[in-house]
Structures are given as C-alpha cells and as structure tokens.
Tab-separated table of C-alpha atoms and ligand atoms in Angstrom:
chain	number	residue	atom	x	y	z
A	30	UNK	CA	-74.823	65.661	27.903
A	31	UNK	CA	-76.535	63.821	30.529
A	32	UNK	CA	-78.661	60.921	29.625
A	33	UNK	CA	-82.004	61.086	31.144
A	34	UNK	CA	-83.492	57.858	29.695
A	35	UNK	CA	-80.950	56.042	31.917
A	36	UNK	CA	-83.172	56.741	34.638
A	37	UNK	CA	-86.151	55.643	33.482
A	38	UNK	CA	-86.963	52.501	35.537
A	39	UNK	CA	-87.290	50.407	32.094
A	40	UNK	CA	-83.937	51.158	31.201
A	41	UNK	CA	-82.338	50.358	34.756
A	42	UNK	CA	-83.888	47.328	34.970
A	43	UNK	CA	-82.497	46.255	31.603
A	44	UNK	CA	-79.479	47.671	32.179
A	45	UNK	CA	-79.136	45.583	35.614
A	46	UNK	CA	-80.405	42.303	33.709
A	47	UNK	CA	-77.357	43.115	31.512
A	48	UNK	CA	-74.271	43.430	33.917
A	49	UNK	CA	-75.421	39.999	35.300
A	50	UNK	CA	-76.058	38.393	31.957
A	51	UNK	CA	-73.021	39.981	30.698
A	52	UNK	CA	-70.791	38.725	33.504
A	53	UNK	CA	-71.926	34.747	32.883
A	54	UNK	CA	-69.965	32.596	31.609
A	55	UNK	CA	-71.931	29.968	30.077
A	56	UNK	CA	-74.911	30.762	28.415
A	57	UNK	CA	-76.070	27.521	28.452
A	58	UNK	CA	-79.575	26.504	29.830
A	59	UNK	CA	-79.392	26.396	33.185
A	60	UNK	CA	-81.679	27.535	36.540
A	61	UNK	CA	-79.673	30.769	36.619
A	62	UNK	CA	-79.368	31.654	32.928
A	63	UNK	CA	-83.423	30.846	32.452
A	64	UNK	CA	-84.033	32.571	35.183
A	65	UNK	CA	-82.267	36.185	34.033
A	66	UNK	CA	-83.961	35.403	30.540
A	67	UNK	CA	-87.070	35.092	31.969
A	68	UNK	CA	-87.205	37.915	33.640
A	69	UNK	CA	-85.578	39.810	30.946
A	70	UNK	CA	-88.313	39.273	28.265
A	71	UNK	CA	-90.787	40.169	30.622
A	72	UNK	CA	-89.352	43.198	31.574
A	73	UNK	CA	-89.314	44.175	27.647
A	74	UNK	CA	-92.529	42.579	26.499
A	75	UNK	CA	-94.747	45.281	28.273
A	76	UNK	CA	-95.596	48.518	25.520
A	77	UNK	CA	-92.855	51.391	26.200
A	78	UNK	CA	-92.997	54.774	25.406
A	79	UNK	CA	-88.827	54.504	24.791
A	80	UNK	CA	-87.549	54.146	21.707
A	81	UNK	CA	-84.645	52.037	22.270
A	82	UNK	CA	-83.409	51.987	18.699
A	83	UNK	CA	-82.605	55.894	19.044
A	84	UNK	CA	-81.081	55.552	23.379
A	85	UNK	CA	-79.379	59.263	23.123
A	86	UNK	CA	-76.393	58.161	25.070
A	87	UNK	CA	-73.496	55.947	23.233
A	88	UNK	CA	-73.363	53.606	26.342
A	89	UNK	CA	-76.796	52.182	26.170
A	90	UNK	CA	-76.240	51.823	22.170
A	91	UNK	CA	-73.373	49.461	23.211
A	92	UNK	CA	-75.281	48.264	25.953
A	93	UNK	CA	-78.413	46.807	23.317
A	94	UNK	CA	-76.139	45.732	20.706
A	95	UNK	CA	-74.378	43.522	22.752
A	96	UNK	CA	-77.621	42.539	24.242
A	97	UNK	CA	-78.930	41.489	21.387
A	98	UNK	CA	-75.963	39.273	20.676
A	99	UNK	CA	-75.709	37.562	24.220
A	100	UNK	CA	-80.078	36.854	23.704
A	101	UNK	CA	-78.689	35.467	20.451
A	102	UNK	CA	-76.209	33.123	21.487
A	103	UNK	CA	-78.789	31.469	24.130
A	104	UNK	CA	-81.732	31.258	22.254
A	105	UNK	CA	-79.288	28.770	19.593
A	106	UNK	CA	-78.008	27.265	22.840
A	107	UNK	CA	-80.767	26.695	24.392
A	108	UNK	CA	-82.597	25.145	20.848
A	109	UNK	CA	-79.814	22.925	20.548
A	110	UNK	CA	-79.995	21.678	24.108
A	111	UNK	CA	-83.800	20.795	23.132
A	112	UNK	CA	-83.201	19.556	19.717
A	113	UNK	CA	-80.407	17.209	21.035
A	114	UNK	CA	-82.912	16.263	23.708
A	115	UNK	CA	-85.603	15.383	21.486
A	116	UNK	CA	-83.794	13.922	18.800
A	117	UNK	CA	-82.101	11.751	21.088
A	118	UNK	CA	-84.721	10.293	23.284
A	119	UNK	CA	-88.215	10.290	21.272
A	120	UNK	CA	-88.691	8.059	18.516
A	121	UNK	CA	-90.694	10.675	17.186
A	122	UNK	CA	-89.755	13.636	18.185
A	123	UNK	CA	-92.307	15.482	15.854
A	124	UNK	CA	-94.784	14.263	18.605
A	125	UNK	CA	-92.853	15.518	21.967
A	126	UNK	CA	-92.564	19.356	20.522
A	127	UNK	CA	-94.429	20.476	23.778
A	128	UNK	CA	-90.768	19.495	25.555
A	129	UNK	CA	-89.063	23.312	24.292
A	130	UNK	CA	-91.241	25.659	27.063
A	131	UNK	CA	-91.525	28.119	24.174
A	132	UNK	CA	-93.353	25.869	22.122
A	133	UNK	CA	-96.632	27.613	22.645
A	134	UNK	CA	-95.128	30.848	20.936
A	135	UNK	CA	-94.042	29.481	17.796
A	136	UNK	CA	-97.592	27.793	17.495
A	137	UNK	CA	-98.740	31.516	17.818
A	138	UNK	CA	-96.078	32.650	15.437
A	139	UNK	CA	-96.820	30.422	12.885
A	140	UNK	CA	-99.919	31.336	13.117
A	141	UNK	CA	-99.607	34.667	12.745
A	142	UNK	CA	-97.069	34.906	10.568
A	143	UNK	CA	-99.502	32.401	8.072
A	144	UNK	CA	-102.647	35.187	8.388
A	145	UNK	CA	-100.481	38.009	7.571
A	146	UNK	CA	-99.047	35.939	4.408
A	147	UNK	CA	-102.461	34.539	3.328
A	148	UNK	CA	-103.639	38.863	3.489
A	149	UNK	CA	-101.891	39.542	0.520
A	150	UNK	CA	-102.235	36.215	-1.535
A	151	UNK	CA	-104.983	36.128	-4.297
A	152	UNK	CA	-107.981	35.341	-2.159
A	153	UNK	CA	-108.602	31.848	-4.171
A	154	UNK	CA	-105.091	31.505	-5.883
A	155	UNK	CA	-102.637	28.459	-4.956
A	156	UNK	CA	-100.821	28.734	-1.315
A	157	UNK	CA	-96.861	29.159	-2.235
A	158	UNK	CA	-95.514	25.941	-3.249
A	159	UNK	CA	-91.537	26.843	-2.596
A	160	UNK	CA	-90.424	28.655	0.799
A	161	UNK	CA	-87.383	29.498	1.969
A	162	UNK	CA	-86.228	29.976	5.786
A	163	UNK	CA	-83.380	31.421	6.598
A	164	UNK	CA	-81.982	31.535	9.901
A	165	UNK	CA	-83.770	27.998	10.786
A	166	UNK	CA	-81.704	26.557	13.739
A	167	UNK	CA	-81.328	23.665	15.758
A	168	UNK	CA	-85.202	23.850	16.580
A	169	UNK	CA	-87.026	24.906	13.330
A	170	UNK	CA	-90.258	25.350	15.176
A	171	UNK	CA	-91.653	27.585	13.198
A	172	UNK	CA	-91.151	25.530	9.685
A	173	UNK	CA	-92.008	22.767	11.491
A	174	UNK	CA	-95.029	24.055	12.262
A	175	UNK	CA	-95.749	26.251	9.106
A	176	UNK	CA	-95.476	22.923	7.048
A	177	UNK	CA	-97.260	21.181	9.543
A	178	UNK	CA	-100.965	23.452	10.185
A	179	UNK	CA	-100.528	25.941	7.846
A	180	UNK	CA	-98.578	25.531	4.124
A	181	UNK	CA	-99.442	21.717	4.398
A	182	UNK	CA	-98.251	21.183	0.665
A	183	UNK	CA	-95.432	23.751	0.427
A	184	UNK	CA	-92.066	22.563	0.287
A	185	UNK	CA	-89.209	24.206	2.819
A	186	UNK	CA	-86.288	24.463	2.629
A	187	UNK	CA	-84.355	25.615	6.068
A	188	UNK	CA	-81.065	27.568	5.821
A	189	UNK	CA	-78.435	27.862	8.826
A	190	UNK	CA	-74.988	29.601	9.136
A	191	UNK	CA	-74.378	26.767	11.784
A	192	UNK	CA	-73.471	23.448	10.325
A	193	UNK	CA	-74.889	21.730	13.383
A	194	UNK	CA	-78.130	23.185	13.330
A	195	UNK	CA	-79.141	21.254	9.528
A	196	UNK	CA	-78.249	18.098	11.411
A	197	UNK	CA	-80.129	18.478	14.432
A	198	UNK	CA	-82.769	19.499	12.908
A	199	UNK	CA	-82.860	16.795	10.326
A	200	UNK	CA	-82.696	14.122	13.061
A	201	UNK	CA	-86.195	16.173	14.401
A	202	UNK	CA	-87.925	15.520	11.155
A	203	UNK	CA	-86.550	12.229	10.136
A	204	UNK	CA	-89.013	9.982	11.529
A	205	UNK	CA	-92.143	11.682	9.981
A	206	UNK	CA	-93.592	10.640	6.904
A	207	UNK	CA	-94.942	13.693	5.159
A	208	UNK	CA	-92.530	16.618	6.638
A	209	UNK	CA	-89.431	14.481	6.212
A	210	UNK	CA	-90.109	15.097	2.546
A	211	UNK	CA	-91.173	18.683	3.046
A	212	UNK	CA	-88.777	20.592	5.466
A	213	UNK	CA	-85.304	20.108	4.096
A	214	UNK	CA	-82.284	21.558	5.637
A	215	UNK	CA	-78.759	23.316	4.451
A	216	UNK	CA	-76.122	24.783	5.952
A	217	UNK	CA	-75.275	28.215	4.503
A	218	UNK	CA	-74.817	31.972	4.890
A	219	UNK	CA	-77.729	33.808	3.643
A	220	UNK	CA	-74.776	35.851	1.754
A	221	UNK	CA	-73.947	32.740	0.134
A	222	UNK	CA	-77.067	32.307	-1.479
A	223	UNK	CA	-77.384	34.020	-4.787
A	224	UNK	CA	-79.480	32.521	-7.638
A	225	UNK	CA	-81.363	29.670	-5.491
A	226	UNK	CA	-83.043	32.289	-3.591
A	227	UNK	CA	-84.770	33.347	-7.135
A	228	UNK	CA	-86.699	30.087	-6.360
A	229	UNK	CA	-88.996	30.719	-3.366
A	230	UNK	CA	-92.243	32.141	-3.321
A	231	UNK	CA	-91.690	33.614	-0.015
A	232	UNK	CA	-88.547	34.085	1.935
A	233	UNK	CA	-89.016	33.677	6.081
A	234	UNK	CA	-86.156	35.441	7.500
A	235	UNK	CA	-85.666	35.195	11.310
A	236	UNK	CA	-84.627	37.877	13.740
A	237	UNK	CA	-81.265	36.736	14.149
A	238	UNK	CA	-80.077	36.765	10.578
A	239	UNK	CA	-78.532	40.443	10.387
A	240	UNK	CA	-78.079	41.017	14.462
A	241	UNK	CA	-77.601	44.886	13.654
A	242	UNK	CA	-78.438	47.523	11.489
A	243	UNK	CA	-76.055	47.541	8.741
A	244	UNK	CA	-75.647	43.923	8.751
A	245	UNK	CA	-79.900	43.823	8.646
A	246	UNK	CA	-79.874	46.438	5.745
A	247	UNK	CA	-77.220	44.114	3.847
A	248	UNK	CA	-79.087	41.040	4.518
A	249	UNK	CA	-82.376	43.066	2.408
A	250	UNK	CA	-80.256	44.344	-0.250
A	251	UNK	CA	-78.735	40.431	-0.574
A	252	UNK	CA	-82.701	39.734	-0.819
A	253	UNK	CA	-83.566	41.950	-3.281
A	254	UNK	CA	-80.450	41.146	-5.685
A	255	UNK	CA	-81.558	37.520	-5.632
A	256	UNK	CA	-85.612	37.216	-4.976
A	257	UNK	CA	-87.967	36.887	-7.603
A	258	UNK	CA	-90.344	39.871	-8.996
A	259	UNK	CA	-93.453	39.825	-6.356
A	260	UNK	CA	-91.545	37.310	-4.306
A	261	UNK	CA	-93.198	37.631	-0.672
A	262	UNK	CA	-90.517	38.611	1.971
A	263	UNK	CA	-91.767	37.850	5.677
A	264	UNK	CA	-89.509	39.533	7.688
A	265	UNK	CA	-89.361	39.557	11.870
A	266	UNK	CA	-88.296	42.156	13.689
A	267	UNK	CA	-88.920	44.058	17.180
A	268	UNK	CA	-90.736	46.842	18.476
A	269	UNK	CA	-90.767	49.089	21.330
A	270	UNK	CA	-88.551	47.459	24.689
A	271	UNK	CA	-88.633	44.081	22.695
A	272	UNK	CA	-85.914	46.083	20.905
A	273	UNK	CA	-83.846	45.605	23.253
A	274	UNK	CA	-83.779	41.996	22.858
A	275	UNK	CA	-83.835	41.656	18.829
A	276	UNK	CA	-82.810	43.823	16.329
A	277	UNK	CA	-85.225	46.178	13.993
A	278	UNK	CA	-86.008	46.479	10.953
A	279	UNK	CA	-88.023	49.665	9.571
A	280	UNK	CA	-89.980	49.635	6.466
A	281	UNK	CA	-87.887	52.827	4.915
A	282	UNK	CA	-84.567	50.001	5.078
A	283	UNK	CA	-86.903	47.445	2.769
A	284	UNK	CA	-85.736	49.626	-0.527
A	285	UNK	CA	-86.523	47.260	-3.451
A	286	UNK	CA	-89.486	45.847	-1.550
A	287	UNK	CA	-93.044	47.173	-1.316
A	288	UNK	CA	-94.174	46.831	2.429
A	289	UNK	CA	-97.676	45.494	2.870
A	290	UNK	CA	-98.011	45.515	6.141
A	291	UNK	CA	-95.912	45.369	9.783
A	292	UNK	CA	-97.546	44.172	13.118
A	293	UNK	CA	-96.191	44.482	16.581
A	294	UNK	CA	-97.611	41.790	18.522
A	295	UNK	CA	-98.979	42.607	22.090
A	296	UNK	CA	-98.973	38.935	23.591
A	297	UNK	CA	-96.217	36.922	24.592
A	298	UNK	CA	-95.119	36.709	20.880
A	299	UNK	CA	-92.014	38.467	21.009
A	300	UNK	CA	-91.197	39.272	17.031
A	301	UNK	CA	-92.599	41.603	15.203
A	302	UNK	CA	-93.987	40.718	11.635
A	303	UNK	CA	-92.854	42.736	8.333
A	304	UNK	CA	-94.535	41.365	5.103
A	305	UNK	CA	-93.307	42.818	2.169
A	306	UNK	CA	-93.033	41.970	-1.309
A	307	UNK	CA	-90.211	42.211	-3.970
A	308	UNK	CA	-90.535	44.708	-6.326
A	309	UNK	CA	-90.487	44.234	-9.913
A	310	UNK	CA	-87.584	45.787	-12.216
A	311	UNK	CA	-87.246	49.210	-12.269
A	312	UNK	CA	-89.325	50.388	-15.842
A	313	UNK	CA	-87.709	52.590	-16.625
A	314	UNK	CA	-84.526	55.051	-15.498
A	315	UNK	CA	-85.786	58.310	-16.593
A	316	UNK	CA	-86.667	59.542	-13.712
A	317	UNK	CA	-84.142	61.529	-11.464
A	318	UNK	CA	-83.000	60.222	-8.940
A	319	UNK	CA	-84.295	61.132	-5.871
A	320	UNK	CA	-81.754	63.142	-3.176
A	321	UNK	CA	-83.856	64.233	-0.689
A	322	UNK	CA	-87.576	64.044	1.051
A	323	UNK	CA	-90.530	64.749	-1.041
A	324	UNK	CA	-88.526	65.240	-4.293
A	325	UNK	CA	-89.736	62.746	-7.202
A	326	UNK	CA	-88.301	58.816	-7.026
A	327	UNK	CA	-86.652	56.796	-9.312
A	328	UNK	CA	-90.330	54.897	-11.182
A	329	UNK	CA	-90.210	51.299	-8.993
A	330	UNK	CA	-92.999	50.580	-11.015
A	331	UNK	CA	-96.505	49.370	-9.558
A	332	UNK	CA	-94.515	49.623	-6.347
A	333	UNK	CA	-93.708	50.187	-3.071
A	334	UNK	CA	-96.390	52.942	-1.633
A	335	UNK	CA	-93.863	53.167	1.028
A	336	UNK	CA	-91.377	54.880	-1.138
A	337	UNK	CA	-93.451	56.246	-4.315
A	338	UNK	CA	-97.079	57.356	-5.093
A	339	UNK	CA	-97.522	57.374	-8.925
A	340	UNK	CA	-99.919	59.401	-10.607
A	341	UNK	CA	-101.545	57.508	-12.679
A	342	UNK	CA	-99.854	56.511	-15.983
A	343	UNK	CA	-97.201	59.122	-16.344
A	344	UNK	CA	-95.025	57.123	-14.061
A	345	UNK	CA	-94.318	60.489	-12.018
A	346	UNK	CA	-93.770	59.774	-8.491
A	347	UNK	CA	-93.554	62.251	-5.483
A	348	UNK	CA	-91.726	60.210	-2.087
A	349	UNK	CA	-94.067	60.471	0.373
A	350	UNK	CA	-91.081	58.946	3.276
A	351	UNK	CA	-88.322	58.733	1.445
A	352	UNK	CA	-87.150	58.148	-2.053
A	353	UNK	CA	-85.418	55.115	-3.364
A	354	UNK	CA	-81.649	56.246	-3.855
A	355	UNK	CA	-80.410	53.682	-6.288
B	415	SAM	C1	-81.916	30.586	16.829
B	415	SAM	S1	-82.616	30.499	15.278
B	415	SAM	C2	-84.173	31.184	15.508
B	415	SAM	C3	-85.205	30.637	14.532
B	415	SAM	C4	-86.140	29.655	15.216
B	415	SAM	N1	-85.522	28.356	15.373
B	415	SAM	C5	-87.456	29.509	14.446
B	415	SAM	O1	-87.848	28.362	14.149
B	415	SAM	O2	-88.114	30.556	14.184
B	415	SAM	C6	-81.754	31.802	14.414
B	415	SAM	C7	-80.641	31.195	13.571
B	415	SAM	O3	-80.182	32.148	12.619
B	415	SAM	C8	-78.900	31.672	12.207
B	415	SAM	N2	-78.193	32.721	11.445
B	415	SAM	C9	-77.667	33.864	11.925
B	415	SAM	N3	-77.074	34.559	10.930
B	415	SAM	C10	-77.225	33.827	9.783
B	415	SAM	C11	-76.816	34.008	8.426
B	415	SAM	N4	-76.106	35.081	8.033
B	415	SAM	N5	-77.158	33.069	7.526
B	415	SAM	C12	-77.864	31.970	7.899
B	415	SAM	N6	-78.269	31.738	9.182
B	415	SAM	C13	-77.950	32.650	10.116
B	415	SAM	C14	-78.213	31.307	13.516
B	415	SAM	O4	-77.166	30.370	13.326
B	415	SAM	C15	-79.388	30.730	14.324
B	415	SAM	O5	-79.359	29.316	14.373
C-alpha cells in the first residue's frame, strides 16, 4: 500500500530532520545539534491536521519512535550540560535559571500546569501539601519553579531513573534557604516505587517517563496500583506534530483514573497537560464486566465520566468510550 502521508510536506520535513539527527553522533549541545533541534520543534509546534500517532505506513512508526528517543536523550543531555554549568559556577544558582534558553517555557509550564491543578481543587480547601515528580532530571525546572511561584508550602519530592540527575540537581537547590528544604531528590525507577507513591497528593509525571505506548500504559497502571483514592495525577503528553517529538497519552489509557480535563497548548509550550484523578476502589463487583463499546462497566464508583455514566443510585453504568476491562 502506498503511503500518502509521506508526502505531505510536514512529514518530509520531519522525516529529513531525522536522517540528519539520526546520523549524529553526539547528541550533546552543540551549534549543530541545537540547530537541527531548533528547527525540529518548530517544524512540529505549528497545529497539523496529521495524526502522527496512527502514520499508516510501518516506516514512519519506526521513524517517531525512535524520534522520540533521540529528542529524549538530548533534552537530559542538554539539562545536564546546564545543570553542571550552573551548579558549578553560580553561588546561587537558583538566581542564574535564565542561563537554560528554555527557561521561559517551564515558567509557562508551571504555570499552566498550576491553573489546571488549582481547577479541580476545592475552591478554598488547602493547596496539596505532598507532591511527587517523577521523571525530574538534571534541571528540575519545573519543581523548581512549582515550589518556587506556585505550591510555595508543598513539599517535593523529585524522582529520576538517572543517578546523576538527584545530584545535579541537589547541587541547584543547595544554596537556597526555603527550597533546599522543599524540593528533595531520589534516584529511582518509577516501577520501583510501590507504597511511597500512596503518599502524594498529586503525582507530576513528565513526558519522558514511559517513551512509548505500552511502556506509557504500564507506567498508569504502576500509578493506579500505588496512588491514593482521589490522588491528582498531572500527566504531560503531546498533541498533533508535537507527537512526533514526545510520546501520547489518551484519556481512554488512564483506566483507574477519572480524567478532568486535557489541554493542548498552542504557544511555544510544547507538552500537553492531562489532569486526572485516581479513582476510588471499585464498590462493588457485581457488575459485568464490560467486553465491548456501549455495553454496561464494571461500577468505578463516583468515577471516571470518561469510562462510565451512572444513573443515579443503582450504580448501573452504560460506557459511553469505552468500558473499564478489569
Ligand atoms: C529530561 S527530564 C524532563 C523533565 C524536566 N527536567 C522538567 O523539569 O520538567 C525527564 C527525565 O525522566 C527520567 N526518566 C525516564 N524514565 C524514567 C523512569 N522509568 N523512572 C524515573 N525517571 C525516568 C529521565 O532519566 C529524564 O531525566
């Protein structure tokens, strides 16, 4: 079958970005790797009619998924080139922030991400005292900045797969007063966190953490084993070309968690925002369980309008996108 989409001028240009990224061999910053990266995130932040996570030919699959990886491996190396930088030549490094040229997007992350949080808090109830990030880095901007403007009393604690990143980061934090208290790192797997993670009031997981599908679906299902009942799960993703760069999670993969809301960003923040929240218990196992689209769900009580409309009371549910196959 031929594949039109490979045409489209979108897709060539990616596709051209990749066979030169692909053929570096150092992804570390440098003139010629900023420059490719540069030009590839513009060429994907524009709105695209393609849906890149469903490319009908097997090559471009191959072609995104290793994409994603390569944008993966030099956004880390490119935060620990920074981090090193600023945690070895400011005093306080806290201060010199403005040094990573992305800076200005993780102030608008933060920011965003912190208005689509404070939507579904009780309008005069207590900001979340515990948080948990996982996928932090070398460069824990966003924390950093969270704790800083936003959840000003909240304790975080920062998770990384990399054992370097929790003492870079550390060294970024160190000299400050208040947030040397507040934004504590570890080095783990996500996988490797099982009870702890029935500690945080909301759980910021990054775009990297679960660089594919399965893994991404794996990484939820990890969440909602271990998160508390009505836990808040903030959750980036991608959407539309910018799907090319990160990988995507859809509401119908959150099973376990009710989605409150998802926004695509259309400035030069890149991530998309998912804001969900864990669901309580199951109530009760009487109902069938559901097979196919439109039949009745298994009750996720008081949950998840993504996966279940109750009737009121009877605890009767009719999947509106698709059931919850437990
Ligand atoms: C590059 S950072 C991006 C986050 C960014 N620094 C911020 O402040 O928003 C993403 C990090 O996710 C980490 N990561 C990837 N998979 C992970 C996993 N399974 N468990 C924990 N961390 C993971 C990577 O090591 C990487 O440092």
């Amino acid at each position: 079958m031929v594949c039109q989409v490979r045409d489209h001028p979108l897709v060539q240009k990616v596709t051209r970005l990749y066979e030169k990224i692909s053929s570096l061999d150092d992804l570390r910053p440098s003139k010629d790797v900023d420059a490719l990266f540069t030009q590839l995130v513009l060429t994907c932040i524009p709105p695209s009619p393609i849906d890149v996570t469903a490319l009908p030919c097997p090559w471009l699959h191959l072609m995104r998924s290793h994409l994603i990886k390569l944008c993966g491996q030099a956004e880390s190396l490119l935060e620990s080139h920074f981090s090193t930088l600023l945690g070895d030549s400011y005093q306080l490094p806290i201060h010199n922030l403005q040094v990573f040229p992305y800076y200005s997007n993780y102030i608008n992350l933060a920011r965003l991400e912190f208005s689509l949080l404070k939507d579904h808090l009780p309008r005069d109830g207590p900001l979340p005292r515990k948080v948990a990030f996982v996928g932090s880095g070398p460069l824990p901007l966003s924390s950093i900045v969270l704790a800083r403007d936003h959840l000003t009393s909240s304790i975080f604690y920062n998770y990384d797969i990399d054992p370097s990143a929790a003492s870079m980061a550390k060294k970024l934090v160190s000299s400050d007063p208040d947030l040397s208290q507040r934004v504590l790192f570890r080095t783990s797997d996500i996988f490797n966190l099982t009870e702890e993670l029935g500690e945080y009031d909301v759980v910021f997981l990054a775009a990297l953490v679960g660089l594919d599908k399965e893994e991404k679906v794996r990484v939820v299902r990890h969440l909602v084993k271990y998160m508390k009942d009505e836990a808040m799960l903030m959750a980036r993703s991608a959407h539309g070309a910018r799907a090319f760069l990160y990988p995507v999670l859809e509401p119908s993969e959150l099973q376990g968690f009710k989605v409150l809301s998802v926004h695509h960003p259309s400035d030069e923040v890149i991530n998309s925002v998912v804001v969900a929240r864990k669901c309580p218990p199951l109530q009760s196992m009487f109902l069938p369980k559901v097979g196919k689209k439109g039949e009745q769900v298994v009750g996720c009580n008081k949950c998840s309008k993504q996966f279940c409309d109750f009737d009121s009371g009877n605890n009767r549910g009719t999947a509106i996108d698709s059931g919850l196959i437990l």
